Coordinates of C-alpha atoms and ligand atoms in Angstrom, one line a residue:
M289 CA 97.9 120.9 133.4
T290 CA 96.3 117.5 132.8
S291 CA 98.4 115.0 130.9
A292 CA 97.5 113.7 127.5
P293 CA 95.3 110.6 127.3
S294 CA 97.4 107.4 127.3
S295 CA 94.7 104.9 126.4
I296 CA 91.7 105.0 124.1
R297 CA 89.5 104.9 127.2
E298 CA 91.1 108.1 128.5
L299 CA 90.9 109.6 125.0
Q300 CA 87.1 108.9 125.0
E301 CA 86.7 110.5 128.4
S302 CA 88.6 113.7 127.3
A303 CA 86.8 113.8 124.0
E304 CA 83.3 113.5 125.4
K305 CA 84.0 116.5 127.7
V306 CA 84.3 118.7 124.6
M307 CA 81.9 117.1 122.2
S308 CA 78.3 118.3 122.0
P309 CA 76.0 116.0 123.9
G310 CA 74.3 115.0 120.6
Q311 CA 77.5 114.1 118.8
S312 CA 78.9 112.4 121.8
K313 CA 75.8 110.2 121.9
F314 CA 75.8 109.7 118.1
V315 CA 79.3 108.3 118.3
R316 CA 79.0 106.3 121.5
R317 CA 75.7 104.7 121.0
G318 CA 74.8 101.5 119.2
S319 CA 71.4 100.5 117.8
Y320 CA 68.3 100.0 119.9
E321 CA 69.4 98.7 123.3
D322 CA 73.2 98.6 122.6
W323 CA 73.1 94.9 123.1
T324 CA 75.4 94.0 120.1
R325 CA 77.6 97.0 120.8
D326 CA 78.2 95.8 124.3
R327 CA 78.6 92.1 123.3
N328 CA 81.4 93.2 120.9
R329 CA 83.4 94.4 124.0
A330 CA 82.3 91.5 126.3
K331 CA 83.5 88.8 123.8
L332 CA 86.8 90.6 123.1
D333 CA 87.4 90.7 126.9
E334 CA 86.9 86.9 127.1
I335 CA 90.0 86.3 125.0
A336 CA 93.1 85.8 127.1
L337 CA 96.7 86.0 125.9
N338 CA 98.8 82.9 125.8
P339 CA 102.3 84.3 125.6
R340 CA 105.3 82.3 124.5
L341 CA 108.5 83.1 126.4
L342 CA 112.3 83.1 126.0
R343 CA 112.2 84.2 122.4
D344 CA 114.2 87.0 121.0
T345 CA 111.8 89.8 120.0
T346 CA 114.3 92.6 120.0
D347 CA 113.7 93.6 116.4
R348 CA 110.0 93.8 115.6
D349 CA 108.2 94.5 112.4
L350 CA 104.6 95.6 112.8
S351 CA 104.0 96.2 109.1
T352 CA 101.7 94.3 106.8
T353 CA 100.2 94.6 103.4
I354 CA 96.6 95.3 102.5
L355 CA 95.6 94.5 99.0
G356 CA 99.2 94.9 98.1
E357 CA 99.8 98.3 99.8
R358 CA 102.1 98.3 102.8
I359 CA 100.9 99.8 106.1
S360 CA 103.2 100.3 109.1
F361 CA 100.9 98.5 111.6
P362 CA 97.7 96.6 111.2
V363 CA 95.2 99.3 112.3
M364 CA 93.3 101.4 109.8
C365 CA 90.8 104.2 110.1
A366 CA 87.2 102.9 109.6
P367 CA 84.8 104.8 107.4
A368 CA 82.9 106.5 110.2
G369 CA 80.7 109.2 108.8
G370 CA 80.0 112.7 110.1
Q371 CA 83.5 113.4 111.2
C372 CA 83.1 117.2 110.8
A373 CA 80.6 117.1 113.7
S374 CA 83.4 115.8 115.9
H375 CA 85.9 118.4 114.5
P376 CA 85.6 120.9 111.7
D377 CA 88.7 119.6 110.0
G378 CA 86.9 116.3 109.6
E379 CA 87.9 113.7 107.1
P380 CA 91.0 115.5 105.6
A381 CA 92.4 115.6 109.1
T382 CA 91.9 111.9 109.5
A383 CA 93.5 111.2 106.1
R384 CA 96.6 113.2 107.1
A385 CA 96.9 111.5 110.4
A386 CA 96.5 108.1 108.8
G387 CA 99.1 108.9 106.2
A388 CA 101.5 110.2 108.9
A389 CA 101.0 107.0 110.8
G390 CA 101.8 105.0 107.7
T391 CA 98.3 103.5 107.5
L392 CA 95.1 103.6 105.5
M393 CA 92.0 105.6 105.8
A394 CA 88.6 104.5 104.4
L395 CA 86.6 107.6 103.5
P396 CA 82.9 107.3 104.4
V397 CA 80.4 108.2 101.8
G398 CA 78.8 110.4 104.4
S399 CA 81.7 112.8 104.5
G400 CA 81.9 116.5 105.2
Y401 CA 84.4 116.9 102.4
T402 CA 84.2 115.7 98.8
I403 CA 86.0 112.6 97.4
E404 CA 88.4 114.9 95.6
E405 CA 89.2 117.2 98.7
V406 CA 90.0 114.2 100.9
A407 CA 92.2 112.7 98.1
E408 CA 94.1 116.0 97.9
A409 CA 94.8 116.0 101.7
A410 CA 95.8 112.3 101.9
T411 CA 99.4 111.3 102.2
G412 CA 98.8 107.5 102.4
P413 CA 96.5 104.9 100.9
I414 CA 92.8 105.8 100.8
W415 CA 89.8 103.6 100.1
F416 CA 86.3 104.8 99.6
Q417 CA 83.4 103.4 101.5
H418 CA 80.2 103.3 99.5
I419 CA 76.5 102.6 100.2
H420 CA 74.4 101.8 97.3
Y421 CA 71.6 104.4 97.8
S422 CA 70.5 104.2 94.2
D423 CA 71.9 103.4 90.8
A424 CA 72.2 107.1 90.0
V425 CA 74.2 107.9 93.2
S426 CA 76.6 105.0 92.5
E427 CA 77.0 106.2 89.0
I428 CA 78.1 109.6 90.2
F429 CA 80.4 108.6 93.0
L430 CA 82.3 105.5 91.9
P431 CA 83.8 106.7 88.6
K432 CA 85.5 109.5 90.5
L433 CA 87.5 107.2 92.6
K434 CA 90.3 105.8 90.4
P435 CA 91.2 109.2 88.8
S436 CA 91.3 110.8 92.3
G437 CA 93.7 108.2 93.7
Y438 CA 91.5 105.8 95.7
S439 CA 92.8 102.2 95.7
A440 CA 89.7 100.2 96.6
V441 CA 85.9 100.4 97.0
V442 CA 84.4 99.3 100.4
L443 CA 80.8 98.4 99.8
T444 CA 78.9 98.5 103.1
V445 CA 76.1 95.9 102.9
D446 CA 74.7 96.1 106.4
A447 CA 73.1 99.6 106.2
L448 CA 69.8 98.9 104.7
G449 CA 68.0 102.2 105.0
P450 CA 67.8 105.3 107.1
F451 CA 68.9 104.7 110.7
D452 CA 66.4 103.3 113.1
L453 CA 67.0 105.9 115.8
G454 CA 65.9 109.4 115.1
K455 CA 68.0 110.5 118.1
R456 CA 71.1 109.3 116.3
L457 CA 70.8 112.1 113.7
H458 CA 71.0 114.8 116.4
G459 CA 74.2 116.8 116.3
R460 CA 75.1 115.7 112.8
G461 CA 74.4 119.1 111.4
G462 CA 76.1 119.6 108.1
S463 CA 78.7 117.0 108.8
I464 CA 78.0 114.9 105.8
E465 CA 77.1 117.6 103.3
G466 CA 80.5 117.9 101.7
N467 CA 80.3 114.7 99.8
M468 CA 76.6 114.0 99.7
F469 CA 75.3 117.5 99.1
G470 CA 78.5 118.8 97.5
S471 CA 78.6 116.1 94.9
L472 CA 74.9 115.7 94.5
R473 CA 73.8 119.3 94.6
D474 CA 72.7 119.3 91.0
Y475 CA 70.6 116.2 91.5
D476 CA 67.8 117.4 93.9
E477 CA 65.7 114.3 93.3
L478 CA 68.5 112.1 94.7
L479 CA 68.5 113.9 98.1
D480 CA 66.2 113.6 101.0
D481 CA 65.2 116.5 103.4
H482 CA 68.4 116.0 105.5
G483 CA 70.6 116.4 102.5
M484 CA 71.3 112.6 102.6
A485 CA 71.2 110.5 99.5
R486 CA 67.8 109.1 99.2
W487 CA 67.5 105.3 99.3
I488 CA 65.8 104.1 96.1
P489 CA 65.0 100.4 95.9
P490 CA 66.0 97.9 94.6
N491 CA 68.9 97.6 96.9
I492 CA 72.1 96.0 95.9
T493 CA 72.3 92.2 95.4
W494 CA 75.1 89.7 94.7
D495 CA 74.4 89.7 90.9
R496 CA 75.2 93.4 90.8
L497 CA 78.7 93.4 92.3
D498 CA 80.3 93.2 88.8
W499 CA 78.4 96.3 87.9
I500 CA 79.7 98.1 91.0
R501 CA 83.2 97.0 90.1
S502 CA 82.8 98.3 86.5
L503 CA 81.7 101.7 87.7
S504 CA 85.0 102.1 89.6
D505 CA 86.9 100.9 86.6
G506 CA 87.9 97.7 88.2
L507 CA 89.2 98.9 91.6
P508 CA 89.5 96.1 94.2
L509 CA 86.2 95.5 95.9
V510 CA 85.9 95.0 99.7
I511 CA 82.6 94.0 101.3
K512 CA 81.9 95.4 104.7
G513 CA 79.5 94.0 107.2
I514 CA 80.0 90.2 106.7
R515 CA 78.4 88.3 109.6
N516 CA 78.5 84.6 108.6
V517 CA 80.4 82.0 106.7
A518 CA 77.7 81.6 104.0
D519 CA 78.0 85.2 102.9
A520 CA 81.8 85.1 103.2
L521 CA 81.9 82.2 100.8
L522 CA 79.6 84.0 98.4
C523 CA 82.0 86.9 98.4
M524 CA 84.7 84.5 97.3
E525 CA 82.5 83.1 94.6
H526 CA 81.9 86.7 93.3
G527 CA 85.5 87.5 93.1
V528 CA 85.5 90.0 96.0
D529 CA 89.1 91.0 97.1
G530 CA 88.5 91.5 100.8
I531 CA 85.8 91.4 103.5
V532 CA 85.3 93.2 106.7
V533 CA 83.9 91.0 109.4
S534 CA 81.9 93.8 111.1
N535 CA 78.6 94.5 112.7
H536 CA 79.1 98.2 112.2
G537 CA 80.1 98.6 115.8
G538 CA 76.6 97.5 116.8
R539 CA 75.2 100.5 115.1
Q540 CA 72.8 99.0 112.6
F541 CA 70.9 95.9 113.8
D542 CA 70.8 95.0 117.4
G543 CA 70.7 91.4 118.5
G544 CA 73.4 89.7 116.4
R545 CA 76.6 88.0 117.6
S546 CA 79.7 90.0 118.2
S547 CA 82.2 90.4 115.4
I548 CA 84.9 88.6 117.2
E549 CA 82.7 85.5 117.6
I550 CA 82.2 85.4 113.9
L551 CA 85.8 86.1 112.8
P552 CA 87.5 82.7 113.4
E553 CA 84.9 80.7 111.5
V554 CA 85.0 83.1 108.6
A555 CA 88.8 83.2 108.5
D556 CA 88.9 79.4 108.5
A557 CA 86.3 79.2 105.7
V558 CA 88.0 81.6 103.3
G559 CA 91.7 80.8 104.2
D560 CA 93.9 83.0 102.2
R561 CA 91.6 83.2 99.1
L562 CA 90.6 86.8 100.1
E563 CA 91.8 89.2 102.8
V564 CA 89.8 89.3 106.0
Y565 CA 89.7 92.5 108.1
F566 CA 87.9 93.0 111.4
D567 CA 86.1 95.8 113.2
S568 CA 83.6 96.5 116.1
G569 CA 84.9 97.2 119.5
V570 CA 88.7 97.5 119.0
R571 CA 89.9 99.8 121.8
S572 CA 93.5 98.7 122.5
G573 CA 96.6 97.1 121.0
L574 CA 95.5 94.0 122.9
D575 CA 92.3 93.9 120.9
V576 CA 94.3 94.3 117.7
F577 CA 96.4 91.3 118.7
R578 CA 93.3 89.3 119.7
A579 CA 91.7 89.9 116.3
M580 CA 94.9 89.1 114.4
A581 CA 95.3 85.8 116.4
L582 CA 91.8 84.8 115.4
G583 CA 92.4 85.4 111.7
A584 CA 92.2 89.1 110.8
R585 CA 94.8 90.5 108.5
A586 CA 94.2 94.0 110.0
V587 CA 91.6 95.9 112.0
F588 CA 89.6 99.1 111.6
V589 CA 88.7 101.5 114.4
G590 CA 85.7 103.7 114.1
R591 CA 84.8 105.5 117.3
P592 CA 88.4 106.1 118.4
V593 CA 88.8 108.2 115.2
H594 CA 85.9 110.4 116.2
W595 CA 87.2 110.7 119.8
G596 CA 90.7 111.6 118.4
L597 CA 89.2 114.2 116.1
A598 CA 87.1 115.7 118.9
Y599 CA 90.1 115.8 121.3
G600 CA 92.5 117.4 118.9
G601 CA 91.7 117.3 115.2
E602 CA 94.5 115.7 113.2
A603 CA 96.8 115.5 116.2
G604 CA 94.1 113.7 118.2
V605 CA 93.7 111.1 115.5
S606 CA 97.5 110.7 115.4
L607 CA 97.4 110.2 119.2
A608 CA 94.7 107.5 118.9
L609 CA 96.8 105.7 116.3
E610 CA 100.0 106.0 118.2
I611 CA 98.4 104.7 121.4
L612 CA 97.2 101.6 119.5
R613 CA 100.5 101.1 117.8
A614 CA 102.5 101.3 121.0
E615 CA 100.1 98.9 122.8
F616 CA 100.1 96.5 119.9
D617 CA 103.9 96.5 119.8
R618 CA 104.1 95.7 123.5
V619 CA 101.6 92.8 123.2
L620 CA 103.5 91.5 120.2
A621 CA 106.8 91.4 122.1
F622 CA 105.2 90.0 125.3
S623 CA 103.6 87.2 123.2
G624 CA 107.0 86.2 121.7
C625 CA 106.3 87.4 118.2
R626 CA 108.6 89.5 116.0
S627 CA 106.2 90.2 113.2
V628 CA 102.5 90.0 112.5
A629 CA 103.1 86.9 110.4
E630 CA 104.1 85.1 113.6
I631 CA 100.8 85.7 115.4
D632 CA 98.6 82.6 115.4
R633 CA 95.7 81.1 117.2
Q634 CA 97.9 79.5 119.8
H635 CA 98.7 83.0 121.2
V636 CA 95.2 83.4 122.6
L637 CA 92.7 81.3 124.7
V638 CA 89.0 82.0 124.0
G639 CA 86.4 81.7 126.7
Ligands
LIG843 C1 80.0 107.9 114.1 C2 80.1 106.8 113.2 C3 79.6 106.8 111.9 C4 79.7 105.7 111.1 N1 79.4 105.8 109.8 C5 79.6 104.7 109.0 C6 79.3 104.8 107.6 O1 78.8 105.9 107.1 N2 79.5 103.7 106.8 C7 80.0 102.6 107.3 O2 80.2 101.6 106.6 N3 80.3 102.4 108.6 C8 80.1 103.5 109.4 N4 80.4 103.4 110.8 C9 80.9 102.1 111.3 C10 82.4 102.0 111.2 O3 82.9 102.0 109.9 C11 82.9 100.7 111.9 O4 82.3 99.6 111.4 C12 82.6 100.8 113.4 O5 82.7 102.1 113.9 C13 83.6 99.8 114.1 O6 83.3 99.8 115.5 P1 84.0 100.7 116.6 O7 83.4 102.0 116.5 O8 83.7 100.0 117.8 O9 85.5 100.7 116.3 C14 80.3 104.5 111.6 C15 80.7 104.4 112.9 C16 80.6 105.6 113.7 C17 81.1 105.5 115.2

């Protein structure tokens, strides 16, 4: 019998053996030439640890708070759509695994199960990731959130229309139907031929963030996809509660900088006036520590959730999270820190 994967890399290898070729590619690939996806990894790997020694790190506390909710360690499940194509238990399985790990899951709008079904399965904090396809779609989805138990809206701002790569849709099957089609079935005109919400211009702009907030009855608003200081500062001006420095794992526009290159300048610019989260390329506890040292409050992982699901459904997502937790705990101790609050920029060397 082969032993269980002990790293995210091994988990990916095991998962890809059981995934359909289409879904495996859909999850693994970036946009166009994968240049930004690969740069995410390359730049993370240029960050070396600078550990401090002879400190007592016997008792360590990995927990932190995210918009006031405590999570047991600073890794959260990213809104990565189409989870049912990786495992039929899909998003509810991820919600249960996140809850069991004491962390948060962000439900992607492109979910195989409805907003209400995932809320029922969840045992921990849940956020809802939204894309503004059209006013009508936002008006249907967002008012459901607060009554269902979601504690924030994550508005993705770097997905500007149907994906550029037709090949990326292969293998998706009905994996996003639960929420899209399930919730929109009575609104034919809002759906395209794939059962996806149709993009109806005008797209969302800064002046409409208050309207988005009002639709969710004032839930905290997190903007996902921030790639520079100017937009981070605008988020602050518009009263946004948190931002995700993210390039979508290199899955939207190819050619931009890696997320980790952008993180420190954004974190410096906003200080503690809003919460800064990070994603794109996190594959180990070492990466979690790197991002925290450069200013992230916590990180999201996307592809590792899909690989966990494909490998073993809920148990596979739990495995992915426990690998990351154990690795992060070790790096924290080796670096001379007892808590996430003690991590700072002096613990890493860039370049
Ligand atoms: C299969 C897949 C589907 C995704 N779907 C969405 C989505 O619907 N909305 C969104 O904001 N981000 C989506 N993402 C991006 C993730 O939220 C996250 O930004 C990205 O996966 C982080 O990079 P990583 O996969 O290297 O961890 C998706 C990612 C994957 C892998």
